[in-house]
Amino acid sequence: MTEHECKTAVMPALALRGMTVFPNMLLHFDVGRDTSVRALDQSMSGGQPIFLVAQKDMAVEEPGEEDLYRIGTVCTVRQLLRLPGDNVRVMVEGVSRGRLVKLTQTAPYLSAEVEEITAETPVRTSARTEALIRQTYELFERYIELAPKMTPDILLNLLSSQDPGYIADYIAQNVIMRAGDKQAILEELRPVRRLERLVQMLRRELDVLEMELELQSKVREGLTRSQRDYFLREQMKVIQQELGEGDGDSELAEYREKIEKAKMPQEVADKLKKEVSRLEKQPFGSAEASVIRNYLDVCLELPWSKKTKEKVDVEAARKILDADHFGLEKVKERILEFLAVKQLAPDLKGQIICLVGPPGVGKTSIAMSMARALHRKLGRISLGGVHDEAEIRGHRKTYIGAMPGRIIAGIRQAGVSNPLLLLDEIDKLGDDHRGDPASALLEVLDGEQNSTFRDHYLEVPYDLSEVLFVTTANTTDTIPRPLLDRMEIIELSSYTDEEKLQIAKRHLLPRQIHRHGLKKSQLKLTDGAIREVITGYTKESGVRILERTLGALCRKAAMRIVSEGVKSVTVTGDNLEELLGVRRYHPEQLPLTEQVGVVNGLAWTSVGGELLEVEVNVVPGSGKLELTGNLGDVMKESAHAALSYIRSRADRLGIAADFYQTKDIHVHFPEGAVPKDGPSAGIAITTAMVSALTGQPVRRELAMTGEVTLRGRVLPIGGLKEKTMAALRSGIKTVILPKDNEKDLEEIDQTVRAALHFLPVEQVDQVLDAALGMALQSQEEPFEAHIQPAGPSAGRVTIPQ
């Protein structure tokens, strides 16, 4: 490498912002700063070169010596063109590199002492340099292909040169790269090293360009697809217009046509038309368009004006109810009364019926028969386990997967605006942080409000006043009071054994025979066999388990007919155990002798009535009262009330006055694993305690039920029908019941009423007389007690002795 002497000269200088000029290159650019324009004028007028050097920071308006790079380019001004405004366009030609020694002046223009750097004389090209030049050509050729606004003729100017310094300068001048990178190439005075540095920068720029192009192609591909779809849709519109088919978009036209035909309220129609207009403005494939389509589809599927003509004929309804259900006379009568009122006053609205009863007594099937009798469509909605308010009122349509609530869904399923909607298991509604569905039902089941029911999804009012709501529940205890007030309760009680026999013969057995592919002649059950199934294999209020057991008999019969070749199977009480196995339930057996401290109580359960024994044992002790048998709080309180009553009557009962200090009393209810609660065992506990304390045996064919007070009054209880049936099954002859329950005897089964002797009582004295034969003296002074008033009926209580 040959060194040449460098000469120094003072010349005008121009600070460049964001660009670099290389030797032997022509470049034109615009100049705006006054000092720069004056420097150009000085160079042109004096015919002297100008020193072009880049600023380190483009933001500096009046650069000093420290703001400029040390290496720049000595240039000659070829052309100067003044533009409108104060701008000047200049063309310069680079002559050589120069090193800034110092600035000699900064105003009115920059002037600098510049040391001119003479270019090295080219030497004979080595193989390594030749390879580097070829690699540079290849990279630059790829760059020209990828870079925008680069023409292939730029490459032709290079192919004739073998000077690595010139090649590096030429490419650096024409390639778009960072100002700092160009300055680095300008400052590299050794040609081969300059070219090597350029190759590294070219590789990096090519990587960036390729990445940019890849991103652009992906974007362009997406745009091209959407533009293609747009053009196709526009062409389709034009073709449809030419053919006279629709208004350009068949989907939108179809929506508008459906809205006109739906005969919906004007408010709803306006809302849906607005949604169609919104859909028209949506770009193809947008998520919002999908939400609007779903909303329109749901709204247009609703039966806004479609109704079934109600057929209100009491006699026809009576035939349907009698054909579908045996017994349930009071329930049928109440439903027929409802229909009779509908016949006289068709516009009467707001009657909500709630069918309450134990499982399997036919609540749901009664509602289905009502729908058939009224000629109404049926929509069934199961509310068991629902604990989200949105299940009733729906979700806002902006949520992903939003849908209407169950009420609107039930009407959509029924297909008419006046169906019979059966809300099943309303007592099983839950309640958690997502809201209270029972509260959401308050508006639905209120005849004064439900004409403008608003589902969150629909956002428009829907008239539910034409809907007949029927609800079912096993108990009213868990139904919130405001909801219960909106409904008329119809209670379905347990079936008697006789009713179960008739239901099995008329409905269950024929249905199971048909379901199992048998003929009537292939399976015969005697009445005795059915009674045995009812008492020995089922224990329920309804008939679900009974039907399943009859289904098991049908399967056994089918097996014998297929495998053994018999023509028919007859089932009697004698061969029943061969088919169904050992009896699961045995009737309660009364003790053979009368016992002390053992009383037959009567209990109500969800599967019917049961005989509930009360056992009391008295042993010497310190006056403790022990209660066992899985008892609830109310039953424990009954035992304490009975003990207090006995203490107050000890002298009249012939019991030692200090028995509560010298005796331990243990009250036990057998079947300790079964929870027991309620006040109706009060008189049974009292009688058992008195029997154990006095040694008087209790009559064995007698059972009792009733609540006891501290004053010995006997208060009424519930579930009398089930309890009396349990007494009859157990061989009881006499039932002691509260005087206030005497009126309920009208409702119990006539078979039960004829078979039992009922003894209504008002005082425990009467119970003890009947059960223990203890006629208490009545001519003594009345017993008085004062209690703190706790209600409208509390106060001074006087009990005759």
mmCIF file of N, CA and C in Angstrom, residues 461-502:
data_model
loop_
_atom_site.group_PDB
_atom_site.id
_atom_site.type_symbol
_atom_site.label_atom_id
_atom_site.label_comp_id
_atom_site.label_asym_id
_atom_site.label_seq_id
_atom_site.Cartn_x
_atom_site.Cartn_y
_atom_site.Cartn_z
ATOM 1 N N PRO A 461 -89.035 -6.718 24.790
ATOM 2 C CA PRO A 461 -90.040 -7.405 25.627
ATOM 3 C C PRO A 461 -90.727 -8.541 24.882
ATOM 4 N N TYR A 462 -90.995 -9.619 25.591
ATOM 5 C CA TYR A 462 -91.763 -10.742 25.022
ATOM 6 C C TYR A 462 -92.975 -10.983 25.926
ATOM 7 N N ASP A 463 -94.125 -11.158 25.309
ATOM 8 C CA ASP A 463 -95.384 -11.292 26.053
ATOM 9 C C ASP A 463 -95.576 -12.747 26.495
ATOM 10 N N LEU A 464 -95.514 -12.968 27.828
ATOM 11 C CA LEU A 464 -95.729 -14.309 28.379
ATOM 12 C C LEU A 464 -97.127 -14.464 28.973
ATOM 13 N N SER A 465 -97.983 -13.453 28.788
ATOM 14 C CA SER A 465 -99.284 -13.494 29.461
ATOM 15 C C SER A 465 -100.194 -14.582 28.899
ATOM 16 N N GLU A 466 -99.921 -15.042 27.665
ATOM 17 C CA GLU A 466 -100.736 -16.101 27.070
ATOM 18 C C GLU A 466 -100.265 -17.496 27.493
ATOM 19 N N VAL A 467 -99.105 -17.559 28.126
ATOM 20 C CA VAL A 467 -98.537 -18.855 28.504
ATOM 21 C C VAL A 467 -99.209 -19.351 29.781
ATOM 22 N N LEU A 468 -99.541 -20.650 29.802
ATOM 23 C CA LEU A 468 -100.072 -21.268 31.024
ATOM 24 C C LEU A 468 -98.910 -21.974 31.726
ATOM 25 N N PHE A 469 -98.568 -21.469 32.903
ATOM 26 C CA PHE A 469 -97.442 -22.039 33.653
ATOM 27 C C PHE A 469 -97.956 -23.055 34.664
ATOM 28 N N VAL A 470 -97.347 -24.239 34.645
ATOM 29 C CA VAL A 470 -97.623 -25.261 35.654
ATOM 30 C C VAL A 470 -96.275 -25.644 36.248
ATOM 31 N N THR A 471 -96.158 -25.586 37.569
ATOM 32 C CA THR A 471 -94.889 -25.943 38.222
ATOM 33 C C THR A 471 -95.095 -27.200 39.064
ATOM 34 N N THR A 472 -94.009 -27.906 39.322
ATOM 35 C CA THR A 472 -94.081 -29.094 40.183
ATOM 36 C C THR A 472 -93.009 -28.986 41.265
ATOM 37 N N ALA A 473 -93.284 -29.572 42.410
ATOM 38 C CA ALA A 473 -92.335 -29.562 43.527
ATOM 39 C C ALA A 473 -92.633 -30.741 44.439
ATOM 40 N N ASN A 474 -91.603 -31.217 45.126
ATOM 41 C CA ASN A 474 -91.789 -32.264 46.130
ATOM 42 C C ASN A 474 -92.205 -31.679 47.473
ATOM 43 N N THR A 475 -91.767 -30.446 47.726
ATOM 44 C CA THR A 475 -92.105 -29.784 48.990
ATOM 45 C C THR A 475 -92.111 -28.285 48.771
ATOM 46 N N THR A 476 -92.904 -27.578 49.568
ATOM 47 C CA THR A 476 -92.934 -26.113 49.456
ATOM 48 C C THR A 476 -91.947 -25.465 50.418
ATOM 49 N N ASP A 477 -91.276 -26.260 51.245
ATOM 50 C CA ASP A 477 -90.400 -25.685 52.278
ATOM 51 C C ASP A 477 -89.247 -24.889 51.684
ATOM 52 N N THR A 478 -88.720 -25.342 50.540
ATOM 53 C CA THR A 478 -87.536 -24.697 49.974
ATOM 54 C C THR A 478 -87.876 -23.655 48.909
ATOM 55 N N ILE A 479 -89.161 -23.454 48.640
ATOM 56 C CA ILE A 479 -89.556 -22.432 47.661
ATOM 57 C C ILE A 479 -89.622 -21.083 48.376
ATOM 58 N N PRO A 480 -88.929 -20.043 47.868
ATOM 59 C CA PRO A 480 -88.977 -18.731 48.531
ATOM 60 C C PRO A 480 -90.411 -18.207 48.636
ATOM 61 N N ARG A 481 -90.703 -17.539 49.723
ATOM 62 C CA ARG A 481 -92.074 -17.085 50.013
ATOM 63 C C ARG A 481 -92.668 -16.205 48.900
ATOM 64 N N PRO A 482 -91.915 -15.206 48.366
ATOM 65 C CA PRO A 482 -92.516 -14.384 47.296
ATOM 66 C C PRO A 482 -92.910 -15.202 46.076
ATOM 67 N N LEU A 483 -92.128 -16.240 45.766
ATOM 68 C CA LEU A 483 -92.443 -17.095 44.617
ATOM 69 C C LEU A 483 -93.656 -17.970 44.928
ATOM 70 N N LEU A 484 -93.718 -18.460 46.154
ATOM 71 C CA LEU A 484 -94.835 -19.319 46.563
ATOM 72 C C LEU A 484 -96.157 -18.555 46.516
ATOM 73 N N ASP A 485 -96.123 -17.267 46.861
ATOM 74 C CA ASP A 485 -97.340 -16.452 46.865
ATOM 75 C C ASP A 485 -97.933 -16.295 45.474
ATOM 76 N N ARG A 486 -97.120 -16.441 44.442
ATOM 77 C CA ARG A 486 -97.608 -16.243 43.069
ATOM 78 C C ARG A 486 -98.290 -17.499 42.521
ATOM 79 N N MET A 487 -98.213 -18.604 43.241
ATOM 80 C CA MET A 487 -98.708 -19.872 42.709
ATOM 81 C C MET A 487 -99.854 -20.417 43.559
ATOM 82 N N GLU A 488 -100.742 -21.127 42.905
ATOM 83 C CA GLU A 488 -101.822 -21.808 43.630
ATOM 84 C C GLU A 488 -101.401 -23.258 43.848
ATOM 85 N N ILE A 489 -101.330 -23.651 45.102
ATOM 86 C CA ILE A 489 -100.811 -24.978 45.456
ATOM 87 C C ILE A 489 -101.902 -26.031 45.335
ATOM 88 N N ILE A 490 -101.621 -27.093 44.588
ATOM 89 C CA ILE A 490 -102.489 -28.275 44.538
ATOM 90 C C ILE A 490 -101.654 -29.452 45.036
ATOM 91 N N GLU A 491 -102.074 -30.052 46.140
ATOM 92 C CA GLU A 491 -101.273 -31.127 46.737
ATOM 93 C C GLU A 491 -101.707 -32.488 46.211
ATOM 94 N N LEU A 492 -100.721 -33.282 45.837
ATOM 95 C CA LEU A 492 -100.964 -34.673 45.431
ATOM 96 C C LEU A 492 -100.410 -35.548 46.544
ATOM 97 N N SER A 493 -101.265 -36.265 47.225
ATOM 98 C CA SER A 493 -100.807 -37.081 48.349
ATOM 99 C C SER A 493 -100.413 -38.472 47.866
ATOM 100 N N SER A 494 -99.927 -39.263 48.784
ATOM 101 C CA SER A 494 -99.492 -40.629 48.452
ATOM 102 C C SER A 494 -100.689 -41.476 48.020
ATOM 103 N N TYR A 495 -100.393 -42.509 47.231
ATOM 104 C CA TYR A 495 -101.442 -43.453 46.824
ATOM 105 C C TYR A 495 -101.643 -44.495 47.926
ATOM 106 N N THR A 496 -102.893 -44.908 48.089
ATOM 107 C CA THR A 496 -103.166 -46.043 48.983
ATOM 108 C C THR A 496 -102.801 -47.333 48.255
ATOM 109 N N ASP A 497 -102.686 -48.418 49.014
ATOM 110 C CA ASP A 497 -102.355 -49.705 48.382
ATOM 111 C C ASP A 497 -103.417 -50.103 47.371
ATOM 112 N N GLU A 498 -104.665 -49.772 47.658
ATOM 113 C CA GLU A 498 -105.748 -50.125 46.732
ATOM 114 C C GLU A 498 -105.615 -49.331 45.435
ATOM 115 N N GLU A 499 -105.262 -48.040 45.582
ATOM 116 C CA GLU A 499 -105.064 -47.216 44.375
ATOM 117 C C GLU A 499 -103.872 -47.731 43.575
ATOM 118 N N LYS A 500 -102.812 -48.126 44.262
ATOM 119 C CA LYS A 500 -101.653 -48.673 43.549
ATOM 120 C C LYS A 500 -102.026 -49.937 42.784
ATOM 121 N N LEU A 501 -102.878 -50.776 43.385
ATOM 122 C CA LEU A 501 -103.330 -51.994 42.717
ATOM 123 C C LEU A 501 -104.039 -51.664 41.418
ATOM 124 N N GLN A 502 -104.957 -50.698 41.466
ATOM 125 C CA GLN A 502 -105.716 -50.330 40.267
ATOM 126 C C GLN A 502 -104.799 -49.676 39.223
#
